[in-house]
């Protein structure tokens, strides 16, 4: 995936985490995803986007303990399970803000005109996300509250 | 185009595409409106919509039903477990249905783009599809129950 399309997401994760919950990204690493299926850590928000010949998705995939820490920081309450509606709503809102901000930058710089569908959020055991074959990248973020991964897929771009 | 019309195009697409695979004896319950939608099925396929309609369509079923639908799509080859191939078949089926629905909507001059479908499978799955009101329809097919949820703003 083109750096011009990926970098706005990396920047957005850094900015939004700092702004919304005061979490600092310590490092990130990018790896291509060869398989069309992703095994989730346990909590994920998925947001798809499309525009013209392009379509794609951004997946925020978090271990349950990191999702809980983010919800606790965002809402100032102590949650004990990821099956709480407000925990999932927090992760959904985080993804919405990250994706919205990144896509605005991409649209302004490239004129692609990507539009976001509302995010959905899920939790469960042995979770798998499958999609039609398209090139994805996985970006592992290490933060001061733990790690999580973002998966970016953009169909229509080599 | 009104939301109800949009939903009816989706339902017509479900019935048309299943019909193309010679699935007969499909029973449809009436449309139910829910203020917020949480899904707890083992297999859910979600297609995002943007443009004149913005939101998601979700197709949910049990693992057993998903295996039978995948088998139908693969010309009757027995699918004994929902593996990568089975999930790919399910994605393809619900993508066909969604594209069929979008084609019907385009006849009313609606300009809607769809994203690639995502199949979500697992145990103890809890999906919050939307925090806005959603239209849901349950289908009873020879393969089992399929729930279609339509969380879209026009």
PDB file of C-alpha atoms in Angstrom:
ATOM      1  CA  UNK A   1       0.000   0.000   0.000  1.00  0.00           C
ATOM      2  CA  UNK A   2       1.197   3.478  -0.884  1.00  0.00           C
ATOM      3  CA  UNK A   3       2.833   5.354   1.996  1.00  0.00           C
ATOM      4  CA  UNK A   4       0.758   8.386   1.021  1.00  0.00           C
ATOM      5  CA  UNK A   5      -2.377   6.417   1.927  1.00  0.00           C
ATOM      6  CA  UNK A   6      -1.000   4.668   5.006  1.00  0.00           C
ATOM      7  CA  UNK A   7       0.769   7.557   6.737  1.00  0.00           C
ATOM      8  CA  UNK A   8      -2.436   9.543   7.473  1.00  0.00           C
ATOM      9  CA  UNK A   9      -3.724   6.541   9.474  1.00  0.00           C
ATOM     10  CA  UNK A  10      -0.494   6.255  11.456  1.00  0.00           C
ATOM     11  CA  UNK A  11      -0.550  10.003  12.167  1.00  0.00           C
ATOM     12  CA  UNK A  12      -4.231   9.847  13.055  1.00  0.00           C
ATOM     13  CA  UNK A  13      -3.706   7.009  15.569  1.00  0.00           C
ATOM     14  CA  UNK A  14      -0.938   9.035  17.250  1.00  0.00           C
ATOM     15  CA  UNK A  15      -2.979  12.231  17.401  1.00  0.00           C
ATOM     16  CA  UNK A  16      -6.370  10.764  18.306  1.00  0.00           C
ATOM     17  CA  UNK A  17      -5.053   8.488  21.079  1.00  0.00           C
ATOM     18  CA  UNK A  18      -3.157  11.399  22.626  1.00  0.00           C
ATOM     19  CA  UNK A  19      -6.091  13.781  22.271  1.00  0.00           C
ATOM     20  CA  UNK A  20      -8.964  11.484  23.332  1.00  0.00           C
ATOM     21  CA  UNK A  21      -7.408   9.361  26.054  1.00  0.00           C
ATOM     22  CA  UNK A  22      -3.908  10.749  26.676  1.00  0.00           C
ATOM     23  CA  UNK A  23      -2.266   7.544  25.442  1.00  0.00           C
ATOM     24  CA  UNK A  24       1.154   7.806  23.862  1.00  0.00           C
ATOM     25  CA  UNK A  25       2.248   5.631  20.926  1.00  0.00           C
ATOM     26  CA  UNK A  26       5.801   4.470  21.641  1.00  0.00           C
ATOM     27  CA  UNK A  27       6.464   2.744  18.317  1.00  0.00           C
ATOM     28  CA  UNK A  28       4.802   1.165  15.327  1.00  0.00           C
ATOM     29  CA  UNK A  29       5.760  -1.437  12.752  1.00  0.00           C
ATOM     30  CA  UNK A  30       4.183  -2.242   9.398  1.00  0.00           C
ATOM     31  CA  UNK A  31       3.832  -5.755   8.014  1.00  0.00           C
ATOM     32  CA  UNK A  32       2.018  -6.940   4.892  1.00  0.00           C
ATOM     33  CA  UNK A  33      -0.904  -9.288   5.529  1.00  0.00           C
ATOM     34  CA  UNK A  34      -0.778 -12.261   3.196  1.00  0.00           C
ATOM     35  CA  UNK A  35      -3.977 -14.026   4.256  1.00  0.00           C
ATOM     36  CA  UNK A  36      -7.496 -12.800   3.604  1.00  0.00           C
ATOM     37  CA  UNK A  37      -8.456 -13.768   7.161  1.00  0.00           C
ATOM     38  CA  UNK A  38      -7.508 -12.052  10.394  1.00  0.00           C
ATOM     39  CA  UNK A  39      -7.567 -13.678  13.828  1.00  0.00           C
ATOM     40  CA  UNK A  40      -8.695 -11.036  16.290  1.00  0.00           C
ATOM     41  CA  UNK A  41      -7.217 -10.325  19.702  1.00  0.00           C
ATOM     42  CA  UNK A  42     -10.766 -10.117  21.090  1.00  0.00           C
ATOM     43  CA  UNK A  43     -12.214  -6.643  20.533  1.00  0.00           C
ATOM     44  CA  UNK A  44     -12.418  -4.977  17.146  1.00  0.00           C
ATOM     45  CA  UNK A  45     -14.057  -2.129  15.347  1.00  0.00           C
ATOM     46  CA  UNK A  46     -14.422  -2.284  11.591  1.00  0.00           C
ATOM     47  CA  UNK A  47     -15.170   0.640   9.356  1.00  0.00           C
ATOM     48  CA  UNK A  48     -15.487   0.336   5.621  1.00  0.00           C
ATOM     49  CA  UNK A  49     -15.135   3.076   3.084  1.00  0.00           C
ATOM     50  CA  UNK A  50     -15.690   3.506  -0.618  1.00  0.00           C
ATOM     51  CA  UNK A  51     -15.574   6.107  -3.316  1.00  0.00           C
ATOM     52  CA  UNK A  52     -15.334   5.772  -7.078  1.00  0.00           C
ATOM     53  CA  UNK A  53     -13.297   2.709  -7.994  1.00  0.00           C
ATOM     54  CA  UNK A  54     -11.874   2.419  -4.471  1.00  0.00           C
ATOM     55  CA  UNK A  55     -13.145   0.539  -1.477  1.00  0.00           C
ATOM     56  CA  UNK A  56     -11.518  -0.623   1.701  1.00  0.00           C
ATOM     57  CA  UNK A  57     -11.696  -1.032   5.398  1.00  0.00           C
ATOM     58  CA  UNK A  58      -9.889  -0.093   8.555  1.00  0.00           C
ATOM     59  CA  UNK A  59      -9.896  -2.569  11.417  1.00  0.00           C
ATOM     60  CA  UNK A  60      -8.836  -1.624  14.914  1.00  0.00           C
ATOM     61  CA  UNK A  61      -8.058  -4.845  16.761  1.00  0.00           C
ATOM     62  CA  UNK A  62      -7.323  -4.765  20.479  1.00  0.00           C
ATOM     63  CA  UNK A  63      -6.654  -7.249  23.271  1.00  0.00           C
ATOM     64  CA  UNK A  64      -9.528  -7.050  25.802  1.00  0.00           C
ATOM     65  CA  UNK A  65      -7.339  -5.511  28.515  1.00  0.00           C
ATOM     66  CA  UNK A  66      -6.282  -2.656  26.221  1.00  0.00           C
ATOM     67  CA  UNK A  67      -9.884  -2.048  25.120  1.00  0.00           C
ATOM     68  CA  UNK A  68     -10.927  -1.838  28.765  1.00  0.00           C
ATOM     69  CA  UNK A  69      -8.130   0.613  29.589  1.00  0.00           C
ATOM     70  CA  UNK A  70      -9.159   2.853  26.683  1.00  0.00           C
ATOM     71  CA  UNK A  71     -12.836   2.783  27.724  1.00  0.00           C
ATOM     72  CA  UNK A  72     -11.879   3.494  31.346  1.00  0.00           C
ATOM     73  CA  UNK A  73      -9.728   6.446  30.270  1.00  0.00           C
ATOM     74  CA  UNK A  74     -12.280   7.799  27.820  1.00  0.00           C
ATOM     75  CA  UNK A  75     -15.301   7.578  30.111  1.00  0.00           C
ATOM     76  CA  UNK A  76     -13.681   7.850  33.526  1.00  0.00           C
ATOM     77  CA  UNK A  77     -15.395   4.677  34.741  1.00  0.00           C
ATOM     78  CA  UNK A  78     -14.053   1.261  35.678  1.00  0.00           C
ATOM     79  CA  UNK A  79     -15.376  -1.429  33.329  1.00  0.00           C
ATOM     80  CA  UNK A  80     -14.611  -5.071  33.945  1.00  0.00           C
ATOM     81  CA  UNK A  81     -15.858  -6.746  30.766  1.00  0.00           C
ATOM     82  CA  UNK A  82     -15.659  -5.905  27.088  1.00  0.00           C
ATOM     83  CA  UNK A  83     -19.272  -7.024  26.661  1.00  0.00           C
ATOM     84  CA  UNK A  84     -20.411  -3.762  28.253  1.00  0.00           C
ATOM     85  CA  UNK A  85     -22.148  -1.596  25.677  1.00  0.00           C
ATOM     86  CA  UNK A  86     -20.159   1.513  26.656  1.00  0.00           C
ATOM     87  CA  UNK A  87     -16.822  -0.263  26.295  1.00  0.00           C
ATOM     88  CA  UNK A  88     -17.670  -1.256  22.742  1.00  0.00           C
ATOM     89  CA  UNK A  89     -19.088   2.197  22.014  1.00  0.00           C
ATOM     90  CA  UNK A  90     -15.765   3.740  23.117  1.00  0.00           C
ATOM     91  CA  UNK A  91     -13.772   1.580  20.716  1.00  0.00           C
ATOM     92  CA  UNK A  92     -16.222   2.307  17.923  1.00  0.00           C
ATOM     93  CA  UNK A  93     -15.905   6.051  18.524  1.00  0.00           C
ATOM     94  CA  UNK A  94     -12.130   5.811  18.608  1.00  0.00           C
ATOM     95  CA  UNK A  95     -12.090   4.040  15.243  1.00  0.00           C
ATOM     96  CA  UNK A  96     -14.585   6.507  13.807  1.00  0.00           C
ATOM     97  CA  UNK A  97     -12.411   9.449  14.824  1.00  0.00           C
ATOM     98  CA  UNK A  98      -9.183   7.851  13.580  1.00  0.00           C
ATOM     99  CA  UNK A  99     -10.700   6.788  10.258  1.00  0.00           C
ATOM    100  CA  UNK A 100     -12.563  10.047   9.710  1.00  0.00           C
ATOM    101  CA  UNK A 101      -9.490  12.155  10.345  1.00  0.00           C
ATOM    102  CA  UNK A 102      -7.223   9.989   8.145  1.00  0.00           C
ATOM    103  CA  UNK A 103      -9.666   9.848   5.258  1.00  0.00           C
ATOM    104  CA  UNK A 104     -10.090  13.623   5.325  1.00  0.00           C
ATOM    105  CA  UNK A 105      -6.324  13.995   4.912  1.00  0.00           C
ATOM    106  CA  UNK A 106      -6.293  11.413   2.082  1.00  0.00           C
ATOM    107  CA  UNK A 107      -9.211  13.069   0.314  1.00  0.00           C
ATOM    108  CA  UNK A 108      -7.634  16.506   0.595  1.00  0.00           C
ATOM    109  CA  UNK A 109      -4.249  15.348  -0.693  1.00  0.00           C
ATOM    110  CA  UNK A 110      -5.324  12.915  -3.412  1.00  0.00           C
ATOM    111  CA  UNK A 111      -8.868  13.927  -4.357  1.00  0.00           C
ATOM    112  CA  UNK A 112      -9.979  10.279  -4.221  1.00  0.00           C
ATOM    113  CA  UNK A 113     -13.235  11.132  -2.432  1.00  0.00           C
ATOM    114  CA  UNK A 114     -13.431   8.257   0.059  1.00  0.00           C
ATOM    115  CA  UNK A 115     -16.610   8.137   2.141  1.00  0.00           C
ATOM    116  CA  UNK A 116     -16.950   6.224   5.384  1.00  0.00           C
ATOM    117  CA  UNK A 117     -19.722   3.886   6.395  1.00  0.00           C
ATOM    118  CA  UNK A 118     -20.476   3.952  10.139  1.00  0.00           C
ATOM    119  CA  UNK A 119     -18.188   1.669  12.164  1.00  0.00           C
ATOM    120  CA  UNK A 120     -19.408  -1.476  13.852  1.00  0.00           C
ATOM    121  CA  UNK A 121     -17.787  -3.054  16.847  1.00  0.00           C
ATOM    122  CA  UNK A 122     -17.534  -6.578  18.165  1.00  0.00           C
ATOM    123  CA  UNK A 123     -16.133  -8.834  20.792  1.00  0.00           C
ATOM    124  CA  UNK A 124     -16.026 -12.586  21.256  1.00  0.00           C
ATOM    125  CA  UNK A 125     -13.823 -15.657  21.405  1.00  0.00           C
ATOM    126  CA  UNK A 126     -11.857 -17.131  18.502  1.00  0.00           C
ATOM    127  CA  UNK A 127     -12.963 -14.219  16.328  1.00  0.00           C
ATOM    128  CA  UNK A 128     -12.067 -14.323  12.648  1.00  0.00           C
ATOM    129  CA  UNK A 129     -12.611 -11.582  10.051  1.00  0.00           C
ATOM    130  CA  UNK A 130     -12.671 -12.756   6.485  1.00  0.00           C
ATOM    131  CA  UNK A 131     -12.859 -10.632   3.421  1.00  0.00           C
ATOM    132  CA  UNK A 132     -12.541 -10.887  -0.301  1.00  0.00           C
ATOM    133  CA  UNK A 133      -8.973 -10.935  -1.453  1.00  0.00           C
ATOM    134  CA  UNK A 134      -7.361  -7.505  -1.386  1.00  0.00           C
ATOM    135  CA  UNK A 135      -3.980  -6.275  -0.270  1.00  0.00           C
ATOM    136  CA  UNK A 136      -3.835  -5.392   3.412  1.00  0.00           C
ATOM    137  CA  UNK A 137      -1.218  -4.112   5.771  1.00  0.00           C
ATOM    138  CA  UNK A 138      -1.096  -4.671   9.490  1.00  0.00           C
ATOM    139  CA  UNK A 139       0.298  -1.895  11.663  1.00  0.00           C
ATOM    140  CA  UNK A 140       1.276  -2.888  15.189  1.00  0.00           C
ATOM    141  CA  UNK A 141       1.218   0.007  17.640  1.00  0.00           C
ATOM    142  CA  UNK A 142       2.978  -0.192  20.998  1.00  0.00           C
ATOM    143  CA  UNK A 143       1.672   2.299  23.534  1.00  0.00           C
ATOM    144  CA  UNK A 144       2.111   3.038  27.234  1.00  0.00           C
ATOM    145  CA  UNK A 145      -1.057   0.989  27.988  1.00  0.00           C
ATOM    146  CA  UNK A 146      -0.285  -2.010  25.770  1.00  0.00           C
ATOM    147  CA  UNK A 147      -0.271  -2.942  22.110  1.00  0.00           C
ATOM    148  CA  UNK A 148      -2.945  -3.166  19.427  1.00  0.00           C
ATOM    149  CA  UNK A 149      -3.070  -3.639  15.699  1.00  0.00           C
ATOM    150  CA  UNK A 150      -4.662  -1.766  12.829  1.00  0.00           C
ATOM    151  CA  UNK A 151      -5.401  -3.456   9.509  1.00  0.00           C
ATOM    152  CA  UNK A 152      -5.776  -1.328   6.424  1.00  0.00           C
ATOM    153  CA  UNK A 153      -7.200  -2.605   3.183  1.00  0.00           C
ATOM    154  CA  UNK A 154      -7.672  -0.526   0.095  1.00  0.00           C
ATOM    155  CA  UNK A 155      -8.980  -2.193  -3.017  1.00  0.00           C
ATOM    156  CA  UNK A 156      -8.252  -0.433  -6.278  1.00  0.00           C
ATOM    157  CA  UNK A 157      -4.711   0.538  -5.268  1.00  0.00           C
ATOM    158  CA  UNK A 158      -1.596  -1.516  -6.011  1.00  0.00           C
TER     159      UNK A 158
ATOM    160  CA  UNK B   1     -35.834   7.016  -2.109  1.00  0.00           C
ATOM    161  CA  UNK B   2     -37.324   6.209   1.269  1.00  0.00           C
ATOM    162  CA  UNK B   3     -35.735   3.869   3.784  1.00  0.00           C
ATOM    163  CA  UNK B   4     -38.595   1.381   3.524  1.00  0.00           C
ATOM    164  CA  UNK B   5     -38.136   1.218  -0.263  1.00  0.00           C
ATOM    165  CA  UNK B   6     -34.433   0.671   0.220  1.00  0.00           C
ATOM    166  CA  UNK B   7     -35.146  -2.188   2.628  1.00  0.00           C
ATOM    167  CA  UNK B   8     -37.623  -3.740   0.221  1.00  0.00           C
ATOM    168  CA  UNK B   9     -34.968  -3.758  -2.509  1.00  0.00           C
ATOM    169  CA  UNK B  10     -32.660  -5.650  -0.150  1.00  0.00           C
ATOM    170  CA  UNK B  11     -35.375  -8.178   0.636  1.00  0.00           C
ATOM    171  CA  UNK B  12     -36.211  -8.604  -3.049  1.00  0.00           C
ATOM    172  CA  UNK B  13     -32.496  -9.193  -3.684  1.00  0.00           C
ATOM    173  CA  UNK B  14     -32.278 -11.843  -0.946  1.00  0.00           C
ATOM    174  CA  UNK B  15     -35.213 -13.730  -2.430  1.00  0.00           C
ATOM    175  CA  UNK B  16     -34.024 -13.313  -6.048  1.00  0.00           C
ATOM    176  CA  UNK B  17     -30.476 -14.527  -5.400  1.00  0.00           C
ATOM    177  CA  UNK B  18     -31.538 -17.455  -3.197  1.00  0.00           C
ATOM    178  CA  UNK B  19     -34.080 -18.264  -5.920  1.00  0.00           C
ATOM    179  CA  UNK B  20     -31.284 -18.368  -8.493  1.00  0.00           C
ATOM    180  CA  UNK B  21     -29.747 -21.122  -6.376  1.00  0.00           C
ATOM    181  CA  UNK B  22     -33.129 -22.897  -6.415  1.00  0.00           C
ATOM    182  CA  UNK B  23     -33.756 -22.319  -2.728  1.00  0.00           C
ATOM    183  CA  UNK B  24     -37.515 -22.697  -2.478  1.00  0.00           C
ATOM    184  CA  UNK B  25     -39.895 -22.493   0.446  1.00  0.00           C
ATOM    185  CA  UNK B  26     -38.463 -19.309   1.946  1.00  0.00           C
ATOM    186  CA  UNK B  27     -40.611 -17.750   4.644  1.00  0.00           C
ATOM    187  CA  UNK B  28     -40.170 -14.136   5.632  1.00  0.00           C
ATOM    188  CA  UNK B  29     -41.302 -12.594   8.873  1.00  0.00           C
ATOM    189  CA  UNK B  30     -42.436  -8.991   8.975  1.00  0.00           C
ATOM    190  CA  UNK B  31     -39.990  -6.095   9.205  1.00  0.00           C
ATOM    191  CA  UNK B  32     -39.112  -5.168  12.779  1.00  0.00           C
ATOM    192  CA  UNK B  33     -37.653  -1.821  13.773  1.00  0.00           C
ATOM    193  CA  UNK B  34     -35.094  -1.828  16.594  1.00  0.00           C
ATOM    194  CA  UNK B  35     -33.637   1.261  18.297  1.00  0.00           C
ATOM    195  CA  UNK B  36     -30.175  -0.245  18.506  1.00  0.00           C
ATOM    196  CA  UNK B  37     -28.866  -3.501  17.135  1.00  0.00           C
ATOM    197  CA  UNK B  38     -26.751  -6.097  18.864  1.00  0.00           C
ATOM    198  CA  UNK B  39     -26.117  -9.332  16.975  1.00  0.00           C
ATOM    199  CA  UNK B  40     -25.030 -12.574  18.628  1.00  0.00           C
ATOM    200  CA  UNK B  41     -24.932 -14.990  15.690  1.00  0.00           C
ATOM    201  CA  UNK B  42     -21.941 -17.239  14.993  1.00  0.00           C
ATOM    202  CA  UNK B  43     -21.528 -15.962  11.427  1.00  0.00           C
ATOM    203  CA  UNK B  44     -22.340 -12.437  10.258  1.00  0.00           C
ATOM    204  CA  UNK B  45     -21.484 -10.842   6.934  1.00  0.00           C
ATOM    205  CA  UNK B  46     -21.509  -7.046   6.812  1.00  0.00           C
ATOM    206  CA  UNK B  47     -21.470  -4.829   3.740  1.00  0.00           C
ATOM    207  CA  UNK B  48     -20.917  -1.079   4.157  1.00  0.00           C
ATOM    208  CA  UNK B  49     -22.816   1.448   2.049  1.00  0.00           C
ATOM    209  CA  UNK B  50     -21.842   5.031   1.279  1.00  0.00           C
ATOM    210  CA  UNK B  51     -23.297   7.715  -0.933  1.00  0.00           C
ATOM    211  CA  UNK B  52     -27.046   8.391  -1.033  1.00  0.00           C
ATOM    212  CA  UNK B  53     -27.388   5.703   1.634  1.00  0.00           C
ATOM    213  CA  UNK B  54     -24.851   5.541   4.437  1.00  0.00           C
ATOM    214  CA  UNK B  55     -24.676   2.549   6.759  1.00  0.00           C
ATOM    215  CA  UNK B  56     -24.334  -1.219   6.878  1.00  0.00           C
ATOM    216  CA  UNK B  57     -26.317  -4.270   5.843  1.00  0.00           C
ATOM    217  CA  UNK B  58     -25.728  -7.365   7.978  1.00  0.00           C
ATOM    218  CA  UNK B  59     -26.649 -10.956   7.155  1.00  0.00           C
ATOM    219  CA  UNK B  60     -26.486 -13.264  10.162  1.00  0.00           C
ATOM    220  CA  UNK B  61     -26.921 -16.983  10.663  1.00  0.00           C
ATOM    221  CA  UNK B  62     -25.721 -19.916  12.716  1.00  0.00           C
ATOM    222  CA  UNK B  63     -22.629 -21.929  11.888  1.00  0.00           C
ATOM    223  CA  UNK B  64     -24.800 -24.826  10.678  1.00  0.00           C
ATOM    224  CA  UNK B  65     -26.789 -22.605   8.315  1.00  0.00           C
ATOM    225  CA  UNK B  66     -23.587 -20.986   7.049  1.00  0.00           C
ATOM    226  CA  UNK B  67     -22.141 -24.426   6.227  1.00  0.00           C
ATOM    227  CA  UNK B  68     -25.255 -25.357   4.269  1.00  0.00           C
ATOM    228  CA  UNK B  69     -25.255 -22.043   2.376  1.00  0.00           C
ATOM    229  CA  UNK B  70     -21.564 -22.459   1.560  1.00  0.00           C
ATOM    230  CA  UNK B  71     -22.240 -25.979   0.344  1.00  0.00           C
ATOM    231  CA  UNK B  72     -25.056 -24.679  -1.876  1.00  0.00           C
ATOM    232  CA  UNK B  73     -22.690 -22.123  -3.380  1.00  0.00           C
ATOM    233  CA  UNK B  74     -20.088 -24.802  -4.061  1.00  0.00           C
ATOM    234  CA  UNK B  75     -22.495 -26.921  -6.104  1.00  0.00           C
ATOM    235  CA  UNK B  76     -23.394 -29.222  -3.244  1.00  0.00           C
ATOM    236  CA  UNK B  77     -19.888 -30.094  -2.053  1.00  0.00           C
ATOM    237  CA  UNK B  78     -20.324 -31.002   1.598  1.00  0.00           C
ATOM    238  CA  UNK B  79     -18.930 -28.316   3.898  1.00  0.00           C
ATOM    239  CA  UNK B  80     -18.256 -29.930   7.260  1.00  0.00           C
ATOM    240  CA  UNK B  81     -16.560 -26.996   8.957  1.00  0.00           C
ATOM    241  CA  UNK B  82     -16.616 -23.253   8.465  1.00  0.00           C
ATOM    242  CA  UNK B  83     -13.062 -22.793   7.302  1.00  0.00           C
ATOM    243  CA  UNK B  84     -11.528 -20.123   5.076  1.00  0.00           C
ATOM    244  CA  UNK B  85     -13.143 -21.572   1.960  1.00  0.00           C
ATOM    245  CA  UNK B  86     -16.569 -21.688   3.583  1.00  0.00           C
ATOM    246  CA  UNK B  87     -16.285 -18.110   4.809  1.00  0.00           C
ATOM    247  CA  UNK B  88     -15.159 -17.005   1.365  1.00  0.00           C
ATOM    248  CA  UNK B  89     -18.247 -18.643  -0.160  1.00  0.00           C
ATOM    249  CA  UNK B  90     -20.502 -16.930   2.389  1.00  0.00           C
ATOM    250  CA  UNK B  91     -18.877 -13.563   1.619  1.00  0.00           C
ATOM    251  CA  UNK B  92     -19.500 -14.143  -2.070  1.00  0.00           C
ATOM    252  CA  UNK B  93     -23.157 -15.080  -1.559  1.00  0.00           C
ATOM    253  CA  UNK B  94     -23.978 -11.994   0.500  1.00  0.00           C
ATOM    254  CA  UNK B  95     -21.932  -9.792  -1.814  1.00  0.00           C
ATOM    255  CA  UNK B  96     -24.100 -11.022  -4.704  1.00  0.00           C
ATOM    256  CA  UNK B  97     -27.234 -10.201  -2.737  1.00  0.00           C
ATOM    257  CA  UNK B  98     -25.950  -6.731  -1.851  1.00  0.00           C
ATOM    258  CA  UNK B  99     -24.946  -5.952  -5.441  1.00  0.00           C
ATOM    259  CA  UNK B 100     -28.334  -7.156  -6.638  1.00  0.00           C
ATOM    260  CA  UNK B 101     -30.002  -4.799  -4.114  1.00  0.00           C
ATOM    261  CA  UNK B 102     -27.812  -1.870  -5.191  1.00  0.00           C
ATOM    262  CA  UNK B 103     -28.706  -2.508  -8.810  1.00  0.00           C
ATOM    263  CA  UNK B 104     -32.381  -2.320  -7.874  1.00  0.00           C
ATOM    264  CA  UNK B 105     -31.788   0.915  -5.948  1.00  0.00           C
ATOM    265  CA  UNK B 106     -29.914   2.447  -8.876  1.00  0.00           C
ATOM    266  CA  UNK B 107     -33.096   2.125 -10.939  1.00  0.00           C
ATOM    267  CA  UNK B 108     -34.477   4.833  -8.641  1.00  0.00           C
ATOM    268  CA  UNK B 109     -31.461   7.037  -9.343  1.00  0.00           C
ATOM    269  CA  UNK B 110     -29.863   6.289  -5.973  1.00  0.00           C
ATOM    270  CA  UNK B 111     -26.065   6.555  -6.179  1.00  0.00           C
ATOM    271  CA  UNK B 112     -24.697   4.137  -3.621  1.00  0.00           C
ATOM    272  CA  UNK B 113     -21.251   2.562  -3.345  1.00  0.00           C
ATOM    273  CA  UNK B 114     -20.641  -0.615  -1.395  1.00  0.00           C
ATOM    274  CA  UNK B 115     -17.548  -1.864   0.361  1.00  0.00           C
ATOM    275  CA  UNK B 116     -16.178  -5.379   0.193  1.00  0.00           C
ATOM    276  CA  UNK B 117     -18.057  -7.705   2.555  1.00  0.00           C
ATOM    277  CA  UNK B 118     -16.520  -8.724   5.879  1.00  0.00           C
ATOM    278  CA  UNK B 119     -17.422 -12.099   7.345  1.00  0.00           C
ATOM    279  CA  UNK B 120     -17.194 -12.256  11.124  1.00  0.00           C
ATOM    280  CA  UNK B 121     -17.165 -15.675  12.742  1.00  0.00           C
ATOM    281  CA  UNK B 122     -16.407 -16.890  16.228  1.00  0.00           C
ATOM    282  CA  UNK B 123     -17.778 -18.003  19.563  1.00  0.00           C
ATOM    283  CA  UNK B 124     -19.753 -15.865  22.021  1.00  0.00           C
ATOM    284  CA  UNK B 125     -19.791 -13.150  19.379  1.00  0.00           C
ATOM    285  CA  UNK B 126     -21.381  -9.828  20.261  1.00  0.00           C
ATOM    286  CA  UNK B 127     -21.593  -7.249  17.473  1.00  0.00           C
ATOM    287  CA  UNK B 128     -23.016  -3.781  17.900  1.00  0.00           C
ATOM    288  CA  UNK B 129     -23.927  -2.970  14.335  1.00  0.00           C
ATOM    289  CA  UNK B 130     -25.279   0.459  15.032  1.00  0.00           C
ATOM    290  CA  UNK B 131     -26.383   2.828  17.714  1.00  0.00           C
ATOM    291  CA  UNK B 132     -29.165   4.111  15.442  1.00  0.00           C
ATOM    292  CA  UNK B 133     -32.496   2.546  14.571  1.00  0.00           C
ATOM    293  CA  UNK B 134     -32.343  -0.539  12.389  1.00  0.00           C
ATOM    294  CA  UNK B 135     -34.772  -2.568  10.313  1.00  0.00           C
ATOM    295  CA  UNK B 136     -34.511  -6.336  10.731  1.00  0.00           C
ATOM    296  CA  UNK B 137     -36.130  -9.221   8.904  1.00  0.00           C
ATOM    297  CA  UNK B 138     -35.906 -12.906   9.709  1.00  0.00           C
ATOM    298  CA  UNK B 139     -35.958 -15.450   6.904  1.00  0.00           C
ATOM    299  CA  UNK B 140     -36.688 -19.126   7.439  1.00  0.00           C
ATOM    300  CA  UNK B 141     -35.074 -21.179   4.691  1.00  0.00           C
ATOM    301  CA  UNK B 142     -34.565 -24.933   4.257  1.00  0.00           C
ATOM    302  CA  UNK B 143     -30.998 -24.247   5.465  1.00  0.00           C
ATOM    303  CA  UNK B 144     -32.097 -22.478   8.649  1.00  0.00           C
ATOM    304  CA  UNK B 145     -32.695 -18.964   9.892  1.00  0.00           C
ATOM    305  CA  UNK B 146     -31.081 -15.916   8.272  1.00  0.00           C
ATOM    306  CA  UNK B 147     -31.484 -12.476   9.792  1.00  0.00           C
ATOM    307  CA  UNK B 148     -31.068  -9.433   7.565  1.00  0.00           C
ATOM    308  CA  UNK B 149     -30.394  -6.132   9.343  1.00  0.00           C
ATOM    309  CA  UNK B 150     -30.462  -2.818   7.575  1.00  0.00           C
ATOM    310  CA  UNK B 151     -28.859   0.062   9.483  1.00  0.00           C
ATOM    311  CA  UNK B 152     -28.773   2.868   6.968  1.00  0.00           C
ATOM    312  CA  UNK B 153     -29.385   6.597   6.913  1.00  0.00           C
ATOM    313  CA  UNK B 154     -30.570   8.266   3.741  1.00  0.00           C
TER     314      UNK B 154
END
